[in-house]
mmCIF file of C-alpha atoms (C1' of nucleotides) in Angstrom:
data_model
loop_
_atom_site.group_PDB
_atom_site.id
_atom_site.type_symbol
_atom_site.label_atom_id
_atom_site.label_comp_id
_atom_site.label_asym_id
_atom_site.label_seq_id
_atom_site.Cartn_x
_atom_site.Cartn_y
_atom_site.Cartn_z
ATOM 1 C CA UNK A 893 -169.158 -117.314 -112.058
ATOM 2 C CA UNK A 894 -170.885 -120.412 -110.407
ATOM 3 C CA UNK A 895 -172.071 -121.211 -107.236
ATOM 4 C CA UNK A 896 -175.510 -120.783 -105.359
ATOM 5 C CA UNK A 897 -174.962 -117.114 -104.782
ATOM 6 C CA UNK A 898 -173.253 -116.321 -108.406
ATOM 7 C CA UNK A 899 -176.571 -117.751 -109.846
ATOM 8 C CA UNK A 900 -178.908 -116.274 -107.442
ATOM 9 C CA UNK A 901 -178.048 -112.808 -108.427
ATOM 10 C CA UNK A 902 -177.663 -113.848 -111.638
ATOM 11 C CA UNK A 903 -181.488 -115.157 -111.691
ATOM 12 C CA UNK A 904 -182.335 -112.115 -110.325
ATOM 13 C CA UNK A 905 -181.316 -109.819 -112.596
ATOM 14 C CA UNK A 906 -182.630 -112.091 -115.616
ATOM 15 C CA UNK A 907 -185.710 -112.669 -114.690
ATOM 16 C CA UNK A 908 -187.634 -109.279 -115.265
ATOM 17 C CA UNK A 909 -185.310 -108.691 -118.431
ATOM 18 C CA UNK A 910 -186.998 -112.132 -119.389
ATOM 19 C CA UNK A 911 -190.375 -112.278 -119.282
ATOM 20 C CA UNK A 912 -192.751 -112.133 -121.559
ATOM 21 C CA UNK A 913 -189.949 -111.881 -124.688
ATOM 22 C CA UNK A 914 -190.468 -113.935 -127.336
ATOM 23 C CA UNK A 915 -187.841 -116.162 -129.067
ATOM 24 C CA UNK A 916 -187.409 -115.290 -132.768
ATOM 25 C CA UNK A 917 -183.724 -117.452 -133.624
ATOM 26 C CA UNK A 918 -181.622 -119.950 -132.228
ATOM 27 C CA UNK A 919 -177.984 -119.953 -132.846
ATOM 28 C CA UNK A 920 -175.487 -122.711 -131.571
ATOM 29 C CA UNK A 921 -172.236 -121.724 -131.908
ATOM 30 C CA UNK A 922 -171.007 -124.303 -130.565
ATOM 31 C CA UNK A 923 -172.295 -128.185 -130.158
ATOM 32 C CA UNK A 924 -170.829 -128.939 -126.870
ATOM 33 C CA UNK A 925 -173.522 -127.283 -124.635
ATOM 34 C CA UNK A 926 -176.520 -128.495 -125.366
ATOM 35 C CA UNK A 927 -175.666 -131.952 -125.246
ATOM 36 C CA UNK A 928 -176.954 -134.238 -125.293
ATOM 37 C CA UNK A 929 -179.672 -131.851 -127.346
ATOM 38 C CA UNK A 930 -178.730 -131.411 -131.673
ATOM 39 C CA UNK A 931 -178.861 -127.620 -132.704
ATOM 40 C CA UNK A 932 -181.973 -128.631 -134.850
ATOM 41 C CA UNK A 933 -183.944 -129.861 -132.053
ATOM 42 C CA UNK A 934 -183.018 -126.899 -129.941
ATOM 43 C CA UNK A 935 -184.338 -124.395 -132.717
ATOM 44 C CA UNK A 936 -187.517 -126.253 -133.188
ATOM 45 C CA UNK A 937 -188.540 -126.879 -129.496
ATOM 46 C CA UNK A 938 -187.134 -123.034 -128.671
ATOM 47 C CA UNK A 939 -187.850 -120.510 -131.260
ATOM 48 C CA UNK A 940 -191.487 -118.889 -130.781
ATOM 49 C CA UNK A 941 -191.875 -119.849 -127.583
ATOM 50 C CA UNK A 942 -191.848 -117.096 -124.891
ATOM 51 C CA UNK A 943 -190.249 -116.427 -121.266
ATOM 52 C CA UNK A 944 -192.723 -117.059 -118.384
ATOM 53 C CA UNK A 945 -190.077 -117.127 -115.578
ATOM 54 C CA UNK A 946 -186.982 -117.484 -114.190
ATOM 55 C CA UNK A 947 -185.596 -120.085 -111.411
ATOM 56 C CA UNK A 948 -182.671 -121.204 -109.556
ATOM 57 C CA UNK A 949 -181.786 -125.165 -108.454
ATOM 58 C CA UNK A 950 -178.382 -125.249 -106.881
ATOM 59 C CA UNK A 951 -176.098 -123.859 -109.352
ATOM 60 C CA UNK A 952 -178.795 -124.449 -112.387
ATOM 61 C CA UNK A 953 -180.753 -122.016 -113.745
ATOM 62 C CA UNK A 954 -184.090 -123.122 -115.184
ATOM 63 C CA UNK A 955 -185.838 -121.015 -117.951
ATOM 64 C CA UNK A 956 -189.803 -121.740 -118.476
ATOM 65 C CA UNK A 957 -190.898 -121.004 -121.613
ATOM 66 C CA UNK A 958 -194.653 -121.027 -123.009
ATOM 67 C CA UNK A 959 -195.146 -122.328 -126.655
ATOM 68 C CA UNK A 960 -197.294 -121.342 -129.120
ATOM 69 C CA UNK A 961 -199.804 -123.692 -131.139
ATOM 70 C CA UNK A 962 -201.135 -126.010 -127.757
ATOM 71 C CA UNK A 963 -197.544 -127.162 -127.238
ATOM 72 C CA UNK A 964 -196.651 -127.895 -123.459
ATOM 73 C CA UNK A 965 -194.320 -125.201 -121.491
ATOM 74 C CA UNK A 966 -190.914 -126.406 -121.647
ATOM 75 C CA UNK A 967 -187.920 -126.148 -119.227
ATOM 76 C CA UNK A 968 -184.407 -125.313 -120.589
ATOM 77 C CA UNK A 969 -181.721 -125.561 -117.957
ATOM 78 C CA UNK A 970 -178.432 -123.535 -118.080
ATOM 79 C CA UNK A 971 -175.420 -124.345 -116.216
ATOM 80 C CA UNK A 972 -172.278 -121.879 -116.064
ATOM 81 C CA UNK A 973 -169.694 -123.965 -115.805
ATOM 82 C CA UNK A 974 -166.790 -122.305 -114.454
ATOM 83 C CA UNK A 975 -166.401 -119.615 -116.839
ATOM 84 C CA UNK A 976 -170.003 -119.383 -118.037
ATOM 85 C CA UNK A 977 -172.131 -115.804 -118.041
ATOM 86 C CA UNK A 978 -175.627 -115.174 -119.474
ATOM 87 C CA UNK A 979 -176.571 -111.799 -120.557
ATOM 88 C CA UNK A 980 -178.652 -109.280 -122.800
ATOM 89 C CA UNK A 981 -177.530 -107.368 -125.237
ATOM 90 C CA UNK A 982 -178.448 -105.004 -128.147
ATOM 91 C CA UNK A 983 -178.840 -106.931 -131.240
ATOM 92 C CA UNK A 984 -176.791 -105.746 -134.055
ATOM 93 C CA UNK A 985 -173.966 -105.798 -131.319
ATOM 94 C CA UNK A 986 -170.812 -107.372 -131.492
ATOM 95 C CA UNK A 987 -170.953 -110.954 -130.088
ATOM 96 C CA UNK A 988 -168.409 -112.034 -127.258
ATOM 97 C CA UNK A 989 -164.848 -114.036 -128.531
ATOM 98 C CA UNK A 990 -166.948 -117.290 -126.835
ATOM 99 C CA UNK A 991 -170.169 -117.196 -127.857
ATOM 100 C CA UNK A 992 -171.844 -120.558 -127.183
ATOM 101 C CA UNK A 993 -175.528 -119.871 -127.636
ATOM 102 C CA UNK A 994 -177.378 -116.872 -128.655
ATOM 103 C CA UNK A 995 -181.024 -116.318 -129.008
ATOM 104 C CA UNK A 996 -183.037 -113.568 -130.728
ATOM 105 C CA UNK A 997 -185.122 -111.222 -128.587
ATOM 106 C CA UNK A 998 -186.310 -109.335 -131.293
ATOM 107 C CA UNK A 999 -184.338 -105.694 -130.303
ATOM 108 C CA UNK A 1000 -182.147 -107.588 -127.692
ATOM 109 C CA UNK A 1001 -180.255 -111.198 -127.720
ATOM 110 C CA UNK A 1002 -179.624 -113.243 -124.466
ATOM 111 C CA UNK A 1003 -175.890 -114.167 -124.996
ATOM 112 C CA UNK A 1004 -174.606 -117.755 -123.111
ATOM 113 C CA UNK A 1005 -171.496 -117.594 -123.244
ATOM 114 C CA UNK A 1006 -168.268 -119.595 -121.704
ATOM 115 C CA UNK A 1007 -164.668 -119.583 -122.633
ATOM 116 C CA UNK A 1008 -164.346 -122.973 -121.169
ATOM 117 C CA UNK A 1009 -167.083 -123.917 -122.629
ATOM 118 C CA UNK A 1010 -167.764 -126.358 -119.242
ATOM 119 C CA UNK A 1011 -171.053 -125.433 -118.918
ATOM 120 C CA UNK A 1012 -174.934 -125.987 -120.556
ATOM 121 C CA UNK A 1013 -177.501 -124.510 -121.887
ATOM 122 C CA UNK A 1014 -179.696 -127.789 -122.623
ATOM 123 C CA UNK A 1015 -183.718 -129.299 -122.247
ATOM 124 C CA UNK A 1016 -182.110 -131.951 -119.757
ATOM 125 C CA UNK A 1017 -183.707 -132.056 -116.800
ATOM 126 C CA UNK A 1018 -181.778 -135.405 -115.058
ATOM 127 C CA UNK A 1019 -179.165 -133.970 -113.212
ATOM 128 C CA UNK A 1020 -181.590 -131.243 -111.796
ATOM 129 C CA UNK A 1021 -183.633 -134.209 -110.476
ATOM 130 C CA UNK A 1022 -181.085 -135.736 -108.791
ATOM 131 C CA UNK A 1023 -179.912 -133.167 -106.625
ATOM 132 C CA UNK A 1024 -180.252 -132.809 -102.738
ATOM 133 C CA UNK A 1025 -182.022 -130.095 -100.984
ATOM 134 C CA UNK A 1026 -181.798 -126.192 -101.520
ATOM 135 C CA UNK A 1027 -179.882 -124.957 -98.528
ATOM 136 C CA UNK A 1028 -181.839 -121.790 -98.237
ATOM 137 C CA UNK A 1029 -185.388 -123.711 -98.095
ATOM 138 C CA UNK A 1030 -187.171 -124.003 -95.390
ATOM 139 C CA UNK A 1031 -187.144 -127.809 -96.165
ATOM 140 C CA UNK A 1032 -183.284 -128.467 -95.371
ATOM 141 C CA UNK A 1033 -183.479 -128.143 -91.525
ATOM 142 C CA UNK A 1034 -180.719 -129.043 -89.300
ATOM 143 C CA UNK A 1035 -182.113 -132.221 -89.078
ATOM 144 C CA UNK A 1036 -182.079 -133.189 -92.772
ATOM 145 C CA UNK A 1037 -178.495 -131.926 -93.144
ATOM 146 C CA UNK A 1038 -177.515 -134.042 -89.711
ATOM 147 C CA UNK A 1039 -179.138 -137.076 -91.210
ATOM 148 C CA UNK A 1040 -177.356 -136.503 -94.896
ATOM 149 C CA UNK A 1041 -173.801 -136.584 -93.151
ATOM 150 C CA UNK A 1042 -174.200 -139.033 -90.555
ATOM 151 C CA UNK A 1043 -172.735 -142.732 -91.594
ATOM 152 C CA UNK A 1044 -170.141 -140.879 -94.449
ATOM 153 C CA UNK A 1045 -166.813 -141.158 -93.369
ATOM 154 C CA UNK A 1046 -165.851 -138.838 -96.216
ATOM 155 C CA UNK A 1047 -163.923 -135.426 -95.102
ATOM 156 C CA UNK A 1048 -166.891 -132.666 -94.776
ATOM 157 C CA UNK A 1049 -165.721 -130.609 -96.791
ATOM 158 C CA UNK A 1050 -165.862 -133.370 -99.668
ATOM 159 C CA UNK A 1051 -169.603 -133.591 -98.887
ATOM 160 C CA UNK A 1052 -170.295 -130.267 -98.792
ATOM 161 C CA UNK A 1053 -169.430 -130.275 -102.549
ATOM 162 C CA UNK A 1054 -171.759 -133.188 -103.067
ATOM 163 C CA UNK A 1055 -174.579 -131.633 -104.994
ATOM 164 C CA UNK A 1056 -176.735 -134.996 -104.476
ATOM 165 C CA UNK A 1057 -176.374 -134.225 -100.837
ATOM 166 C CA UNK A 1058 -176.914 -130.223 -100.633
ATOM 167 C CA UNK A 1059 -177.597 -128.782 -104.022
ATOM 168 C CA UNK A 1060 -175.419 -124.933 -105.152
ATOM 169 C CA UNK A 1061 -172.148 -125.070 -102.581
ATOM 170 C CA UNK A 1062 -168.971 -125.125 -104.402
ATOM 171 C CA UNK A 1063 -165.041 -124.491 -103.548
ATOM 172 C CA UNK A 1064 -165.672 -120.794 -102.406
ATOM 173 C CA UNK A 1065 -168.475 -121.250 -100.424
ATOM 174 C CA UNK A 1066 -167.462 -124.892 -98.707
ATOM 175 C CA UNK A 1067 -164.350 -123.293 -97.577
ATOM 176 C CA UNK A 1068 -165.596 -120.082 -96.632
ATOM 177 C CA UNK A 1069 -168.989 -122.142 -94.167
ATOM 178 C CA UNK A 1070 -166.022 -124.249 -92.375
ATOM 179 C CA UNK A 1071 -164.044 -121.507 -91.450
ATOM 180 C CA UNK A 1072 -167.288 -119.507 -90.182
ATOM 181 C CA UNK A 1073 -168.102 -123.060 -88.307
ATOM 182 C CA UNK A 1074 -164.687 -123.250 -86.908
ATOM 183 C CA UNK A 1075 -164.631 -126.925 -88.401
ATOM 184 C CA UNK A 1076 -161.553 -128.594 -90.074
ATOM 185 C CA UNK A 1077 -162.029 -129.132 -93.601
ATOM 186 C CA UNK A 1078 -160.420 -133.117 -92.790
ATOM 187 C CA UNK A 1079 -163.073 -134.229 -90.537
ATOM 188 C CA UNK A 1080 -164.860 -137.161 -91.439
ATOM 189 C CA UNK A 1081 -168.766 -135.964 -91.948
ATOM 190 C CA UNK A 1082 -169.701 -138.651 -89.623
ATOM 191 C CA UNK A 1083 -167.838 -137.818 -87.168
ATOM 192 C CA UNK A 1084 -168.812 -134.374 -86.154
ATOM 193 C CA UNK A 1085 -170.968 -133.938 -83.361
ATOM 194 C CA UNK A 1086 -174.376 -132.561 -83.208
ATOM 195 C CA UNK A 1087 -173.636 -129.261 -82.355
ATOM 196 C CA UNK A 1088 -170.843 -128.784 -85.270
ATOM 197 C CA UNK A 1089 -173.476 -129.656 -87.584
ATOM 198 C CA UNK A 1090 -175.831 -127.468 -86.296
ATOM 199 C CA UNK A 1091 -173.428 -124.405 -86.428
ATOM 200 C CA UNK A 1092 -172.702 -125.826 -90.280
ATOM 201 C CA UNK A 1093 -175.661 -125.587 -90.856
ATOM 202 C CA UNK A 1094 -176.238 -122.125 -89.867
ATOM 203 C CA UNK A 1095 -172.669 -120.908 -91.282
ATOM 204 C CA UNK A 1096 -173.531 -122.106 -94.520
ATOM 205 C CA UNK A 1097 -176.996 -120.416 -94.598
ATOM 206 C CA UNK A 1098 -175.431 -117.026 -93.418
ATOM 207 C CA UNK A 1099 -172.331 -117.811 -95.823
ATOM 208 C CA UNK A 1100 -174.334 -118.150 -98.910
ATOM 209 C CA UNK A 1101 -177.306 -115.429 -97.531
ATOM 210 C CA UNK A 1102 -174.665 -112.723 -97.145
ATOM 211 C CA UNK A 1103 -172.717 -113.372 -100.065
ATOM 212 C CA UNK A 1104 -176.234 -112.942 -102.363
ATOM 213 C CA UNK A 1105 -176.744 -109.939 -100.515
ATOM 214 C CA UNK A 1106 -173.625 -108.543 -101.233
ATOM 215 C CA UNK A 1107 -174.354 -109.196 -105.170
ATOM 216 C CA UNK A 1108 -171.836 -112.513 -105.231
ATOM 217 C CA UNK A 1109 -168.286 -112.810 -106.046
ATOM 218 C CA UNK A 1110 -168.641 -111.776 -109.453
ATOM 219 C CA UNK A 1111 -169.034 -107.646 -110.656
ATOM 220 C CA UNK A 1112 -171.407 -107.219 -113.999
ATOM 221 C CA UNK A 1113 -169.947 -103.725 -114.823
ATOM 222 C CA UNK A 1114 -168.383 -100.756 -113.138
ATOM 223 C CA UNK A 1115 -170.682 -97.817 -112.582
ATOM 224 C CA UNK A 1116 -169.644 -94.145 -114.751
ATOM 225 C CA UNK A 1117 -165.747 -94.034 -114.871
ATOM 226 C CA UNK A 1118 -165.193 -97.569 -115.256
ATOM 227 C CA UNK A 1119 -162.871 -99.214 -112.572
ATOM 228 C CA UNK A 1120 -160.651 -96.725 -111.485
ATOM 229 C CA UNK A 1121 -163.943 -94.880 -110.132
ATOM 230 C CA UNK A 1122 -167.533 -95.169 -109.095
ATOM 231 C CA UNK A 1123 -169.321 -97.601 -107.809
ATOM 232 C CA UNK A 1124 -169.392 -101.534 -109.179
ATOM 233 C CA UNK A 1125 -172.688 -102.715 -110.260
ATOM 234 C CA UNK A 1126 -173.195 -106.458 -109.183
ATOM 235 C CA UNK A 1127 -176.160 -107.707 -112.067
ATOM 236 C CA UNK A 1128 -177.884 -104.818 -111.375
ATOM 237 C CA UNK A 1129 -177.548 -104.302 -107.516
ATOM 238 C CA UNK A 1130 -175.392 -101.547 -106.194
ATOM 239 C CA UNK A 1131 -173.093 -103.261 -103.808
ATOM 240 C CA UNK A 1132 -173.422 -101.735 -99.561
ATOM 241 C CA UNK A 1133 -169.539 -101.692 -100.214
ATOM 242 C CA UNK A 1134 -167.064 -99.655 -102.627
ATOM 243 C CA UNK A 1135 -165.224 -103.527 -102.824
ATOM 244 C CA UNK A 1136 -165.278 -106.660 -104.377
ATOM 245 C CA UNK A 1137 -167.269 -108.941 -102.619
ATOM 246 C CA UNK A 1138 -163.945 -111.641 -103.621
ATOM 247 C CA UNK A 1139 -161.895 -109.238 -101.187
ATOM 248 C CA UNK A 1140 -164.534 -110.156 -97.980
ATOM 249 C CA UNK A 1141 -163.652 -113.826 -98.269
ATOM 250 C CA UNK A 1142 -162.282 -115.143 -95.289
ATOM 251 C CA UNK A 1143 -160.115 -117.883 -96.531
ATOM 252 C CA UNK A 1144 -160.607 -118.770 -100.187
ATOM 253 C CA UNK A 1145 -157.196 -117.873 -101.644
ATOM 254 C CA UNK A 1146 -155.666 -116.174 -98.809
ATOM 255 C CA UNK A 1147 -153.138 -118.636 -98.483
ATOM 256 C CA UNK A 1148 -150.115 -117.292 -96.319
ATOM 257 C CA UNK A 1149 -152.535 -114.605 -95.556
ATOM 258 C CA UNK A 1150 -153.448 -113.383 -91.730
ATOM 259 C CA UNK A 1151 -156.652 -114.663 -90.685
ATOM 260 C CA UNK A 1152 -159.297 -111.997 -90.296
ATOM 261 C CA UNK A 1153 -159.730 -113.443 -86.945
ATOM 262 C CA UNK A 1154 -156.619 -114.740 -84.836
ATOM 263 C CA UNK A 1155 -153.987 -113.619 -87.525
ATOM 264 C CA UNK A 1156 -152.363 -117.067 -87.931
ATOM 265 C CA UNK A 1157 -151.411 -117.982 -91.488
ATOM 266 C CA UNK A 1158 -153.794 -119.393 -93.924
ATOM 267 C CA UNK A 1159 -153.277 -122.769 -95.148
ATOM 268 C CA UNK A 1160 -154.037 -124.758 -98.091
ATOM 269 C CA UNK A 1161 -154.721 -127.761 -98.857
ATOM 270 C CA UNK A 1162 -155.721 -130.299 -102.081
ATOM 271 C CA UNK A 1163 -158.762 -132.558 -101.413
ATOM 272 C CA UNK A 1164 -160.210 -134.214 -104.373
ATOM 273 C CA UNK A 1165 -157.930 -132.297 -106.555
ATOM 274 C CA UNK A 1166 -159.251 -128.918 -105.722
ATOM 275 C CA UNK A 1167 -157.861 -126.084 -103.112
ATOM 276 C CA UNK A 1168 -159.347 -125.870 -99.719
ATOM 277 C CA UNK A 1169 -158.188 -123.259 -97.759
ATOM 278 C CA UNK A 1170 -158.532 -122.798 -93.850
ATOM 279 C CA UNK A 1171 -156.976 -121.889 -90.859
ATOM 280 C CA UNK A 1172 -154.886 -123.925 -88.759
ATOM 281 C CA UNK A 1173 -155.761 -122.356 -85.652
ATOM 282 C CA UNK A 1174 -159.666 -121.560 -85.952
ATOM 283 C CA UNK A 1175 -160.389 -124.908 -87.446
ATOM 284 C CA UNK A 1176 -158.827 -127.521 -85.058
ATOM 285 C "C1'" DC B 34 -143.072 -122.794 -120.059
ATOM 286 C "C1'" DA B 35 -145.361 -123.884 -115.452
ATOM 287 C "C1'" DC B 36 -149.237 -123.862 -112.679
ATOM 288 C "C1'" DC B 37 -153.705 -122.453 -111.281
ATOM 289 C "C1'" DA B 38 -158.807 -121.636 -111.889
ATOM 290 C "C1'" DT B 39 -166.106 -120.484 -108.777
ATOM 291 C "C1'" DG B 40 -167.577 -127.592 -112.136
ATOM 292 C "C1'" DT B 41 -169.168 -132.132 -113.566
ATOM 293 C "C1'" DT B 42 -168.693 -136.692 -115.426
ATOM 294 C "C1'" DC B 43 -166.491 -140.833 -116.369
ATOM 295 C "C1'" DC B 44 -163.264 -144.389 -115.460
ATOM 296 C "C1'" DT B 45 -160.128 -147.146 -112.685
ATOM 297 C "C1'" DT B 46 -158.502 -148.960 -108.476
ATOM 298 C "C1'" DG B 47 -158.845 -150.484 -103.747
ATOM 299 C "C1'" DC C 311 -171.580 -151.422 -102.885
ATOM 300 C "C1'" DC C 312 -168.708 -147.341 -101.401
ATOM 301 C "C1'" DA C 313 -164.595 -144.284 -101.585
ATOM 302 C "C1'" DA C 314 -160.847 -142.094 -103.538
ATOM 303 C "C1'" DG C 315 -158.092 -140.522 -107.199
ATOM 304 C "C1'" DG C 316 -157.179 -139.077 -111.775
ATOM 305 C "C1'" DA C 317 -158.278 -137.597 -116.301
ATOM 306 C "C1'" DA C 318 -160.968 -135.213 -119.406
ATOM 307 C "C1'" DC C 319 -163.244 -131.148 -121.064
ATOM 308 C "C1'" DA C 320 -160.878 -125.836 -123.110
ATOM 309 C "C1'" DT C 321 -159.277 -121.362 -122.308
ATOM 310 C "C1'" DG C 322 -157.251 -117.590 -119.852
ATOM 311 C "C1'" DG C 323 -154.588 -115.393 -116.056
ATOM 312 C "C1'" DT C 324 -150.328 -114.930 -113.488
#
DNA sequence: CACCATGTTCCTTG
DNA sequence: CCAAGGAACATGGT
């Protein structure tokens, strides 16, 4: 589920089904994801207090909430993980296999839950500080990218995962702005030349821009008929294409696959431990 | 059984 | 100090 776009639409379609409900119950099922928070503290700063809004920081999602009885607003912060997926439901409903948090709406419930249980739903606000720039703000200009790269003789690819350095890309989206750039994932960041980084720049802005517009990677249901037929639903956005946004990737996990472009044979790669995929040819 | 997975943190080594 | 690499976390898909 994660990455800038994933929690963009996400945010999106939470927000209005959000606001202005009231907490009534707090229920950790399990421990892990609220670190470093104790299930006792979570009830007692969480339950009354109401949603105000909605936000997104890189791949965070930050929930304010207004508290009753003078108490200040306070921010909880969710994180997906890699499995991670935050949703309403009907209350006397049957609760997912992974249930990690639930809260009571009242008629409805806002379900976290994560197999992998990788992710958080916490009041810790530190690693939100730390992070670099949004790349969709107006803020993170070519400039401030050029500058954040130049000196780092790590491969770009392996600072385009940095979130200290731009905040919300992951392995998808990484891959996927190289190949648009037509920049080998190897290349030392410092390295590139002003131009490369300016066409970075923009193919990870259009990367990320098109992929929210297309509803992410990541369908929320199928419309009447299920899968077999109908439209797919992405969080509430019908999709300008009868696909799976995952099958308009250019690279990610097309390895051995023709590239869309000049047909040559995607390759793949391990940097850092993780997949990168590109294409010999269009990338150096 | 093997290997892979949209992420982050921590630890060790150079 | 920086960088790179590996392990850990925990479950599911192929």
């Amino acid at each position: 589920m994660p990455e800038l776009p994933e929690v963009e639409v996400l945010v999106r379609h939470l927000r209005p089904l959000l606001r202005g409900k009231r907490i009534r119950a707090v229920t950790v099922h399990r421990k892990k994801v609220i670190r470093p928070d104790s299930p006792r503290r979570l009830r007692r700063v969480l339950t009354g207090a109401t949603f105000q809004g909605v936000q997104r920081r890189g791949k965070y999602l930050l929930f304010q909430l207004q508290r009753r009885g003078g108490h200040p607003p306070v921010l909880l912060t969710g994180h997906l993980g890699m499995s991670g997926r935050m949703f309403l439901n009907r209350n006397p409903a049957p609760l997912p296999k992974h249930a990690a948090v639930v809260l009571d709406l009242g008629r409805e419930r806002f379900i976290y839950e994560d197999p992998r249980y990788f992710g958080r739903l916490s009041l810790k606000v530190e690693a939100v500080k730390r992070l670099g720039p949004e790349p969709l703000s107006r803020k993170f200009t070519p400039a401030v990218f050029a500058a954040a790269l130049t000196d780092s003789r790590r491969a770009i690819k392996i600072c385009l995962l940095d979130q200290n350095l731009v905040a919300g890309i992951g392995n998808i989206y990484a891959s996927e702005a190289l190949h648009r750039a037509r920049i080998n994932p190897c290349c030392p960041a410092g390295g590139l030349t002003v131009r490369q980084r300016h066409t970075l720049w923009r193919a990870m802005r259009a990367v990320l821009t098109e992929a929210i517009r297309f509803g992410s990677t990541v369908p929320l249901h199928h419309g009447p008929g299920g899968r077999s037929q109908g439209r797919l639903f992405y969080y509430g956005l019908r999709t300008e294409t009868p696909r799976y946004y995952r099958e308009c990737l250019q690279v990610y996990d097309r390895a051995g696959q023709p590239c869309r472009r000049c047909r040559t044979p995607i390759e793949r790669l391990v940097q850092a431990g993780r997949s990168t995929y590109f294409c010999p040819q269009c990338q150096r």
